[in-house]
Coordinates of C-alpha atoms in Angstrom, one line a residue:
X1034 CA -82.4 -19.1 -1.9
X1035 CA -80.8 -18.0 1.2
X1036 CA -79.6 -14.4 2.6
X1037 CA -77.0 -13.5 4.9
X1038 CA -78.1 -13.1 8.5
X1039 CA -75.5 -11.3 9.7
X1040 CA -75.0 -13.7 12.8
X1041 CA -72.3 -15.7 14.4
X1042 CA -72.6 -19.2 14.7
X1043 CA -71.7 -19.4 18.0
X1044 CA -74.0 -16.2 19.1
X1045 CA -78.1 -17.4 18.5
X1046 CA -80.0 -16.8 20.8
X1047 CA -83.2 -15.1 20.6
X1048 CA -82.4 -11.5 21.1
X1049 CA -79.2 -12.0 18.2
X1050 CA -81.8 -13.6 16.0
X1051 CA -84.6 -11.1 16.6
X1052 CA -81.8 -8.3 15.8
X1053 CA -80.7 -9.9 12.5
X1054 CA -84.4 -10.0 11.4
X1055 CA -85.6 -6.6 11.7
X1056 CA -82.6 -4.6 10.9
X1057 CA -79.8 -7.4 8.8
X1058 CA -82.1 -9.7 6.9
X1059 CA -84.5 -7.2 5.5
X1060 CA -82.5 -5.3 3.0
X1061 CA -81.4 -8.5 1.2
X1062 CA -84.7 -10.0 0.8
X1063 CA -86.1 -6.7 -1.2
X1064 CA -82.9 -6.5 -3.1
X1065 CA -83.8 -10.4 -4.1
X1066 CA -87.5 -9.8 -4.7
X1067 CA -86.3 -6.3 -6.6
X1068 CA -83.9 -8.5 -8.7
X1069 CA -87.0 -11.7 -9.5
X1070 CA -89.5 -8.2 -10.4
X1071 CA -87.0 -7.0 -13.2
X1072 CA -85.2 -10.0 -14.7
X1073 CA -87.6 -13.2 -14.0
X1074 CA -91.2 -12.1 -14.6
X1075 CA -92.0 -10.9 -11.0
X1076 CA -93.1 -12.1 -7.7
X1077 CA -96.9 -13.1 -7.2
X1078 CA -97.3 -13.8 -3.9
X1079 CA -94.8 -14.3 -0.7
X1080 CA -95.8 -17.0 1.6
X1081 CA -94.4 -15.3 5.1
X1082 CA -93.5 -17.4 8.7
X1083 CA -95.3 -15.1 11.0
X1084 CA -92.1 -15.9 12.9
X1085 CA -90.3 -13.6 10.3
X1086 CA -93.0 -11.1 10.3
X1087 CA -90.6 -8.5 9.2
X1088 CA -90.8 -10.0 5.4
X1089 CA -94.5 -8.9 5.8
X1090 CA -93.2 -5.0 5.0
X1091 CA -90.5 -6.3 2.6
X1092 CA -93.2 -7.5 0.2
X1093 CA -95.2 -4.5 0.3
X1094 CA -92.9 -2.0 -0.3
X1095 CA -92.5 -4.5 -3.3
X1096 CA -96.3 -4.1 -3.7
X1097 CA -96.3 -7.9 -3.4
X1098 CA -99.5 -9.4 -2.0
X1099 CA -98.7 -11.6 0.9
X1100 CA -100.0 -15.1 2.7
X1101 CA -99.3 -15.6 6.3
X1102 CA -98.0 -19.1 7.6
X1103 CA -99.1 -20.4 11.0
X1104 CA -96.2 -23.1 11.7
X1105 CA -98.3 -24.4 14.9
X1106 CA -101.7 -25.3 15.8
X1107 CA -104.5 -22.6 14.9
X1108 CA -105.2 -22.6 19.2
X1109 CA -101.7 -20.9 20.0
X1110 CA -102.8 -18.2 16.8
X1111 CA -106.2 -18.0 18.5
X1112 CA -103.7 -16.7 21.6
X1113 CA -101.9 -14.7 20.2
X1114 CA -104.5 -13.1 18.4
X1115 CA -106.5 -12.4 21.6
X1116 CA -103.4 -10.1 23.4
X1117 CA -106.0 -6.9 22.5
X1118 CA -108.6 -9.0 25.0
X1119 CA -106.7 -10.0 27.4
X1120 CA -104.9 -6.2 28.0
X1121 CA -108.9 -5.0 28.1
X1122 CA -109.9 -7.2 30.3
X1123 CA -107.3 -7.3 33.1
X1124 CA -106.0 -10.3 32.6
X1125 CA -102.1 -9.1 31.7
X1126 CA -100.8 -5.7 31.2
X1127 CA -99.8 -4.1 28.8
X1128 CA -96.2 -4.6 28.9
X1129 CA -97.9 -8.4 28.6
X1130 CA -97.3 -9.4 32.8
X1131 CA -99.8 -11.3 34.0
X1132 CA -102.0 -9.3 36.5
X1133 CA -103.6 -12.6 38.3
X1134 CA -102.4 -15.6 38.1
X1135 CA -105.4 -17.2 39.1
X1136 CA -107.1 -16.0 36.0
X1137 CA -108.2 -17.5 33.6
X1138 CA -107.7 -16.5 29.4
X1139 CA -111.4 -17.4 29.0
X1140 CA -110.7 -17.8 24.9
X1141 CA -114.3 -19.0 23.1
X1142 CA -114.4 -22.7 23.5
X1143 CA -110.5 -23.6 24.3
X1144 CA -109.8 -25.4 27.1
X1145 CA -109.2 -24.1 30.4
X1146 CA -105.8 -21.7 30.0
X1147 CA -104.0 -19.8 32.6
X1148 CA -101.9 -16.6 32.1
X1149 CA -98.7 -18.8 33.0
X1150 CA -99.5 -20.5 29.3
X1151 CA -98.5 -17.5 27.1
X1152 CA -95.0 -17.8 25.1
X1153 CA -93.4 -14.4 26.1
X1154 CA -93.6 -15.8 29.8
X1155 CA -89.8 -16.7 29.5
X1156 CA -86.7 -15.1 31.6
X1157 CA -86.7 -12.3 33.3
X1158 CA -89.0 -9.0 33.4
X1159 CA -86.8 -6.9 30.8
X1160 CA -86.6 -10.2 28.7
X1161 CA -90.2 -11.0 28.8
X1162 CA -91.2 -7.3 27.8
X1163 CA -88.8 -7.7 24.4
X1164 CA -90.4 -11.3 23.7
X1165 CA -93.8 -9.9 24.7
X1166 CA -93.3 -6.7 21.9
X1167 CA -92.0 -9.5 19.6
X1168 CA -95.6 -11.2 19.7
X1169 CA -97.0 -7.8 18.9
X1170 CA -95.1 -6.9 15.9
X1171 CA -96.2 -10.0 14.7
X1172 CA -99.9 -9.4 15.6
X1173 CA -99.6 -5.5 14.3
X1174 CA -98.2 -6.7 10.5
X1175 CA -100.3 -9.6 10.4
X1176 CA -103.9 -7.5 10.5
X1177 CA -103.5 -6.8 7.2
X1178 CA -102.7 -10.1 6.0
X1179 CA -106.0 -11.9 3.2
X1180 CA -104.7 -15.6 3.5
X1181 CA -103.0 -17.5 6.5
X1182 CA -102.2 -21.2 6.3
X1183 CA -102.2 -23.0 9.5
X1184 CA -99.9 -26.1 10.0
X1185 CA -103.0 -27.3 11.9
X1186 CA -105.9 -30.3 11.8
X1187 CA -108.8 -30.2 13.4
X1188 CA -108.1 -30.8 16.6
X1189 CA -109.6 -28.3 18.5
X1190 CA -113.1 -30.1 20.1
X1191 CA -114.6 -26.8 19.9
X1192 CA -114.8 -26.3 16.4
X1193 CA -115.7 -30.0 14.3
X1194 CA -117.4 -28.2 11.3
X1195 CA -116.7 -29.8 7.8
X1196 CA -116.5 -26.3 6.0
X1197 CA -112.6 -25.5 4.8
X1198 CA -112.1 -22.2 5.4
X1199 CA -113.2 -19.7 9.0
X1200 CA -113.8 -16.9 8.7
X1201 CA -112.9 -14.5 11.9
X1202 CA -114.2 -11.1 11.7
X1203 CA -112.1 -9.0 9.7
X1204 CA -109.2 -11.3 10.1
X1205 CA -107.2 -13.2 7.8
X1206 CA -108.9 -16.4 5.7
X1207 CA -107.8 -19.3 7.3
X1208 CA -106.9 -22.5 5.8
X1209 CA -105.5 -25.3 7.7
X1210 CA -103.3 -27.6 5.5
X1211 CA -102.0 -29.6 8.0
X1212 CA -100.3 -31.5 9.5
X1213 CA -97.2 -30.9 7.2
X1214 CA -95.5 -33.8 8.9
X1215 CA -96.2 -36.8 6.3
X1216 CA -96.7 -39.9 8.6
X1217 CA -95.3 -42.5 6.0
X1218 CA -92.1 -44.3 6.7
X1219 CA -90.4 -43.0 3.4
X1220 CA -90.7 -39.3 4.8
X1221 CA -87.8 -37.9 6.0
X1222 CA -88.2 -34.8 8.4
X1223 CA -85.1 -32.0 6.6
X1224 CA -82.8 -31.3 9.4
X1225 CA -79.2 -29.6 9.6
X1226 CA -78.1 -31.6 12.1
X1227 CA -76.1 -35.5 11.2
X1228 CA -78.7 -38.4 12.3
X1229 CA -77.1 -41.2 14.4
X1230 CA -78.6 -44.0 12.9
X1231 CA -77.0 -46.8 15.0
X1232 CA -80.2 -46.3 17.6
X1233 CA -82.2 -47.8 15.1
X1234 CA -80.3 -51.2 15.3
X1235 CA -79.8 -50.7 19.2
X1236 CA -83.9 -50.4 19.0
X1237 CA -84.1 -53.4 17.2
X1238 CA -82.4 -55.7 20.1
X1239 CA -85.2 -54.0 22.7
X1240 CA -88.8 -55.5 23.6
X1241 CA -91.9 -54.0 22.2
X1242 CA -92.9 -50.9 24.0
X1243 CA -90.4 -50.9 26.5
X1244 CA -88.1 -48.1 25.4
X1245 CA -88.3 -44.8 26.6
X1246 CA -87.6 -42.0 24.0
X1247 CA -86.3 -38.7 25.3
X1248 CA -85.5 -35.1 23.1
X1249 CA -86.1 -31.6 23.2
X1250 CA -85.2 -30.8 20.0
X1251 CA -82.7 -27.6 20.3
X1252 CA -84.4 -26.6 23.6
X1253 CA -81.9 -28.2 25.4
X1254 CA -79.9 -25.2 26.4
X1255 CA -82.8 -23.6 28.1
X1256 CA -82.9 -26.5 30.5
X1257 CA -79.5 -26.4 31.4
X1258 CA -76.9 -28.4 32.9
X1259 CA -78.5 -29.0 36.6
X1260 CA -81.6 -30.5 35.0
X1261 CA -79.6 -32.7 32.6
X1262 CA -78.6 -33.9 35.8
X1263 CA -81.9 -34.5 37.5
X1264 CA -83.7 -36.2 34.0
X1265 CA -80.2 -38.5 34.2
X1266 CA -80.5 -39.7 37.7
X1267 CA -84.4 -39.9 37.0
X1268 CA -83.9 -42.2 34.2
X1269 CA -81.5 -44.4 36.1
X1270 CA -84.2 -45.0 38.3
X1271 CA -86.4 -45.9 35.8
X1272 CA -84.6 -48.7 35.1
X1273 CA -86.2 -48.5 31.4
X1274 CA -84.2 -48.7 28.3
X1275 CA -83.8 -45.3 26.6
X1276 CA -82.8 -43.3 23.7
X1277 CA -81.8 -39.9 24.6
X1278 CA -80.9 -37.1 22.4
X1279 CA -78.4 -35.0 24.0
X1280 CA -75.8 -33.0 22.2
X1281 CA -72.5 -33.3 23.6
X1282 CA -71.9 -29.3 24.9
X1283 CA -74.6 -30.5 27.4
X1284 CA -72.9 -33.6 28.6
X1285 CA -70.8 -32.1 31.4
X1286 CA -74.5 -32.2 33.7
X1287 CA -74.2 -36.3 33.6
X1288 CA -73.5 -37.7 36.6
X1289 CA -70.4 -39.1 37.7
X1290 CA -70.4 -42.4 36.1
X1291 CA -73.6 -42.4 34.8
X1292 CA -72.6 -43.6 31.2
X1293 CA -71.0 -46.4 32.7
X1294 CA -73.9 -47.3 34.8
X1295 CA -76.5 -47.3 31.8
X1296 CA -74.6 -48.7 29.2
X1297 CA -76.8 -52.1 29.5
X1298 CA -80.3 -49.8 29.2
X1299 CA -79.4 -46.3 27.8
X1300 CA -78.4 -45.1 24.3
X1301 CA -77.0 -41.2 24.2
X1302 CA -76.7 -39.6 20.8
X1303 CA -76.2 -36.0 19.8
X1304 CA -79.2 -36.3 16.9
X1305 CA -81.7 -38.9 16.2
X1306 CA -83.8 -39.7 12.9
X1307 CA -86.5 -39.0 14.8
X1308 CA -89.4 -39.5 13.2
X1309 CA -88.1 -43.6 12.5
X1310 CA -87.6 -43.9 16.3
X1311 CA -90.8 -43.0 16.7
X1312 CA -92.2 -45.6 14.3
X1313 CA -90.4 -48.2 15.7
X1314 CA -92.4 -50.4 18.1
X1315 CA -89.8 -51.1 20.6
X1316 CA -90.6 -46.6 21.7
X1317 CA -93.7 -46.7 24.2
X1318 CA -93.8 -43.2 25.1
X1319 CA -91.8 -40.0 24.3
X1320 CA -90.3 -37.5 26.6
X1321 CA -90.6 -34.4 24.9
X1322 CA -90.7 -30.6 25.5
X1323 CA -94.0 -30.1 23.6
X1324 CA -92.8 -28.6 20.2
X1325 CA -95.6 -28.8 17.6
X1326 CA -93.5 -30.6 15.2
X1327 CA -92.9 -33.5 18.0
X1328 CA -96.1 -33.5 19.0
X1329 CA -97.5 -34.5 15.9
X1330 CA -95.2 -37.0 15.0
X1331 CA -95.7 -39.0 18.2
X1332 CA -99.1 -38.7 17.3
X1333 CA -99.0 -39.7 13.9
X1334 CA -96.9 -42.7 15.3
X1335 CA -99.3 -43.5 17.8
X1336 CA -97.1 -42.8 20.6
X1337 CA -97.7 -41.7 24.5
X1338 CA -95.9 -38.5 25.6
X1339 CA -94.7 -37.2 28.7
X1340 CA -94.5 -33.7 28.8
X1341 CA -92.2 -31.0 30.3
X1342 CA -92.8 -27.8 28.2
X1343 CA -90.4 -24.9 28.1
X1344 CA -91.4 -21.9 26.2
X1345 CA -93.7 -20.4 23.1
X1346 CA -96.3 -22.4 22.6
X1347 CA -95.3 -25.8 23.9
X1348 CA -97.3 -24.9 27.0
X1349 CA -100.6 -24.6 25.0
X1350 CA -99.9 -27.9 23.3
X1351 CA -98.8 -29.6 26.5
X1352 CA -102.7 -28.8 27.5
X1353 CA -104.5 -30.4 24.5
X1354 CA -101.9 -33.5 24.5
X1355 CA -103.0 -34.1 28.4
X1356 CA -106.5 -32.5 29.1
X1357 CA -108.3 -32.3 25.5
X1358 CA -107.0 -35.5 23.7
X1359 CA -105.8 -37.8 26.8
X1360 CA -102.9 -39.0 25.1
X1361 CA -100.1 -38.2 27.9
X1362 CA -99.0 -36.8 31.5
X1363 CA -97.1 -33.9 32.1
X1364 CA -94.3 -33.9 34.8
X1365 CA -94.5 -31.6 38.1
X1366 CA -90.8 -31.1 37.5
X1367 CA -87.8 -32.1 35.7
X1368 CA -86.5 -34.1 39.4
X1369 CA -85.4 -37.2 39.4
X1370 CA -88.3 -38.2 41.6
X1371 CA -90.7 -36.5 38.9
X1372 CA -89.0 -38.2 35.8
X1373 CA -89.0 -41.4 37.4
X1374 CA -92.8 -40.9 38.5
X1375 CA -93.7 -39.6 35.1
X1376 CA -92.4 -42.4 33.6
X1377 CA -94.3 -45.1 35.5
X1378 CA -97.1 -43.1 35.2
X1379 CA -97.3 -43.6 31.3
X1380 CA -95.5 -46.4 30.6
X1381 CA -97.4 -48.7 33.3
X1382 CA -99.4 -46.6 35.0
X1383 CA -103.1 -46.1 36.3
X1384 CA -104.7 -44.7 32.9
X1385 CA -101.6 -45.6 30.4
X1386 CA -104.2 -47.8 28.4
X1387 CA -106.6 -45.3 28.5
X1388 CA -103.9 -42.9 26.8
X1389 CA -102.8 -45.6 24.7
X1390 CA -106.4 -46.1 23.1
X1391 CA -106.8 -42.1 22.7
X1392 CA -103.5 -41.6 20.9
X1393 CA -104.1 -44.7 18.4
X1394 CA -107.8 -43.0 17.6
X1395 CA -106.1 -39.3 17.0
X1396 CA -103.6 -41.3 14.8
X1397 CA -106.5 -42.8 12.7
X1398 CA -107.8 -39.2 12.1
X1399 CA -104.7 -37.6 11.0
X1400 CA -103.2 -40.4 9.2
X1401 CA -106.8 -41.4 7.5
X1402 CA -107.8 -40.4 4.2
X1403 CA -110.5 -37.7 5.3
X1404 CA -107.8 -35.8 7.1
X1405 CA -105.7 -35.8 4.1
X1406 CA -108.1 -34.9 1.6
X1407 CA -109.7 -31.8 4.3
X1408 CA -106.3 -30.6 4.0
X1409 CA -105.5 -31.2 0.1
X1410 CA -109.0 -29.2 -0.1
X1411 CA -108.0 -26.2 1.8
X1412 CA -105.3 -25.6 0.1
X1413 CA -106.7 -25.9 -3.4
X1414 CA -109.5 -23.5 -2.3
X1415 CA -106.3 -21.1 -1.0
X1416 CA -104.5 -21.3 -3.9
X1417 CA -107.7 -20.4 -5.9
X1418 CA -107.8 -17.4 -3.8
X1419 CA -105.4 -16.3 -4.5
X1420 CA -105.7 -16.5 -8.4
X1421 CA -109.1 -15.1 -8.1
X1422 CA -107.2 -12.0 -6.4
X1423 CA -103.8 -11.4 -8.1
X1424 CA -102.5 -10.7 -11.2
X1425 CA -100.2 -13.2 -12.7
X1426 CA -99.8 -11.7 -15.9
X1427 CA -96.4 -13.9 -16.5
X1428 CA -96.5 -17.7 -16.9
X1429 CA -92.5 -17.0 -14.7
X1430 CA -93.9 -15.1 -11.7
X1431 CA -92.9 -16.9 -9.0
X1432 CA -94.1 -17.3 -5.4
X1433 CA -92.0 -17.1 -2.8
X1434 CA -92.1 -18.8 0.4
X1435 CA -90.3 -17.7 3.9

C-alpha cells in the first residue's frame, strides 16, 4: 500500500522529506492500520525503517507491537547507538559537532573511526544540527523497540561468534538476516528509475576486466556540477573504457567536447541494471559513493571498488571496504588527478591482486551456503519471537512492513 507524502516531485530533499514524515505521512498510516484493525482481522506486528522512525509512535497509539529494521550494516547501528557515549565523553557536543577532530570514537572492537565518520556531518552548522536531531529521534523511539533486523552479515572481524541472535544490554534483539541483496543472476534489484540496457551489449564488445564502472546511485546532486567535471576529465585520462551512470540534469558539468572525445571508451546512461553490470566480467572495479546496497553487490560480484563517500553511513562502509576487508582504495578527492590515480591504483596498481583475492574470499562467504542458512536461521528464530510474544488471535492479522 502506499500513502500520500504530501511532497512535490520536484522539491526532495532531506529537510522536505523529513517534514512530510513527521507531520504529513503520519496521519494516513494510523488511519490505514485503524481501517486493517476493524475490517481485516487486525495488525500483528509492524516491521518499521528506522529511517521512518515516526511509524514507531503510529503503531503504538495502535497498540501494535513493533520490529525495527536496520537497512545497513549492524557497525553504522553500533554508531548511532553510541551518540549517549560519545556526548559523555567529549568526543562531540551535544548539538552532535565534533569537539576534536583528532579523536578517536573508540567503539568496542570497530576499527579505527574518527569524528569526521558520523552521518549528520553534512552541510552547514544549522543543517548538521537538524540532521544530527534526526539521528536522535531515531535513537529516542527506537529504545523501546524488542526486535530489530539488521540487513547485515557478519562482517565485522570483532564479533565471528556462530550464535544468531546479540544481545546488547537492554537494547533491542538483534537478528541479522542479511544481505537482502540476492547474488544470483535471475535477481533483479526493484528500482523506479528505466534501466538502459544497451550497456550490457556495449560490455559485451569490451576485454575482461578492463571496464571501469562508475554510479552514485541518486547521490549525484550532492556532488554537483564542478565535480562531474573533475571525475570527467579524470576518466579521460584514464584512458579505460567506462560505464557511467549519470542522469542527464547533471550533464551540463561535462566538458566541452568530452562526449565526443570518449565515444571510442565511455558509455553515459541515465540508469544502469546494475547489479548485471556488475556480474559481467568485462567491470574490474567500481566507482562508487559507498551506499550499503552497492557495496554489497560489488561484493557479492566479486568486484574491486574505489571509493569516494558522501554522507550517512557511506563513510563507515568506505572504512571496512578499504582497512577491515582490503577489497578497495578510497580517493583523496574527486580531482582529475585523484580519479585518474585512483583508478590505476586498483585496476593495475601496487596491491590490486591483493584486493582482488580479498574481495573473491568475502564473496565466497556471503554468497556460500553457511551465510545463507545463518541468515534463514535468524530470521526463523525472529519470527518465532515474535509468536512467542504476540497475540495473533486471527488467522487475517496481518504484518505490516515500512
Amino acid at each position: 500500500m502506499s500513502i500520500p507524502d504530501g511532497l512535490d516531485n520536484g522539491n526532495c530533499d532531506f529537510f522536505s522529506i523529513n517534514y512530510s514524515m513527521e507531520n504529513v505521512m503520519p496521519s494516513h498510516l494510523e488511519l490505514e492500520i485503524q481501517s486493517l484493525q476493524e475490517d481485516q482481522g487486525g495488525v500483528c506486528l509492524v516491521v518499521v525503517d528506522l529511517l521512518a522512525s515516526w511509524a514507531i509512535e503510529v503503531a503504538a497509539r495502535r497498540h501494535v507491537p513493533v520490529a525495527g529494521f536496520w537497512p545497513a550494516m549492524l557497525a553504522t547501528y553500533k554508531l548511532i547507538e553510541a551518540i549517549p557515549d560519545l556526548i559523555r565523553h567529549g568526543y562531540i557536543s551535544e548539538f552532535g559537532i565534533p569537539q576534536n577532530e583528532r579523536n578517536k570514537c573508540s567503539l568496542p572492537g570497530q576499527p579505527s573511526l574518527t569524528t569526521r565518520h558520523l552521518p549528520w556531518l553534512i552541510g552547514n552548522p544549522s543543517s548538521q544540527k537538524q540532521r544530527f536531531e534526526f539521528w536522535l529521534r531515531i535513537l529516542e523511539r527506537s529504545r523501546n523497540l524488542k526486535w530489530l533486523l539488521v540487513n547485515s552479515f557478519v562482517e565485522e572481524n570483532y564479533d565471528n561468534r556462530s550464535d544468531s541472535v546479540q544481545r546488547l544490554s537492554d537494547r533491542p534483539r538483534i537478528f541479522r538476516v542479511g544481505p537482502l541483496t540476492s547474488h544470483t543472476k535471475l535477481a533483479k534489484t526493484p528500482t523506479f528509475w528505466d534501466e538502459d540496457r544497451s550497456c550490457l551489449d556495449w560490455l559485451d564488445q569490451q576485454k575482461k576486466s578492463s571496464v571501469v564502472y562508475v554510479s552514485f546511485g541518486s547521490w549525484v546532486g550532492p556532488i554537483g556540477e564542478e565535480k562531474v567535471t573533475e571525475l570527467a576529465l579524470g576518466l579521460e585520462n584514464t584512458e579505460s573504457p567506462f560505464i557511467w551512470v549519470l542522469g542527464s540534469a547533471w550533464r551540463d558539468g561535462l566538458p566541452d567536447g568530452f562526449l565526443d572525445r570518449v565515444r571510442d571508451i565511455g558509455k553515459i546512461v541515465s540508469w544502469a541494471p546494475q547489479k548485471e553490470v556488475l556480474q559481467h566480467s568485462a567491470v574490474g572495479c567500481y566507482l562508487t559513493h559507498c551506499g550499503w546496497n552497492s557495496t554489497v553487490e560489488a561484493i557479492q560480484c566479486g568486484k574491486r571498488l574505489l571509493c569516494y563517500p558522501v554522507a550517512g553511513d557511506q563513510f563507515v562502509n568506505c572504512t571496512y571496504i578499504v582497512d577491515v576487508w582490503g577489497i578497495g582504495a578510497k580517493m583523496n578527492g574527486i580531482r582529475k588527478i585523484d580519479v585518474e590515480e585512483g583508478v590505476k591504483r586498483v585496476m593495475t596498481g601496487k596491491g590490486s591482486e591483493e584486493m582482488e583475492e580479498n574481495v573473491m574470499k568475502l564473496k565466497g562467504r556471503l554468497n556460500g551456503e553457511e551465510g545463507c542458512l545463518r541468515a534463514v536461521s535468524n530470521l526463523t528464530d525472529f519470527l518465532d519471537h515474535v509468536k512467542k510474544s504476540t497475540v495473533v488471535d486471527s488467522p487475517n492479522k496481518f504484518m505490516l512492513s515500512l
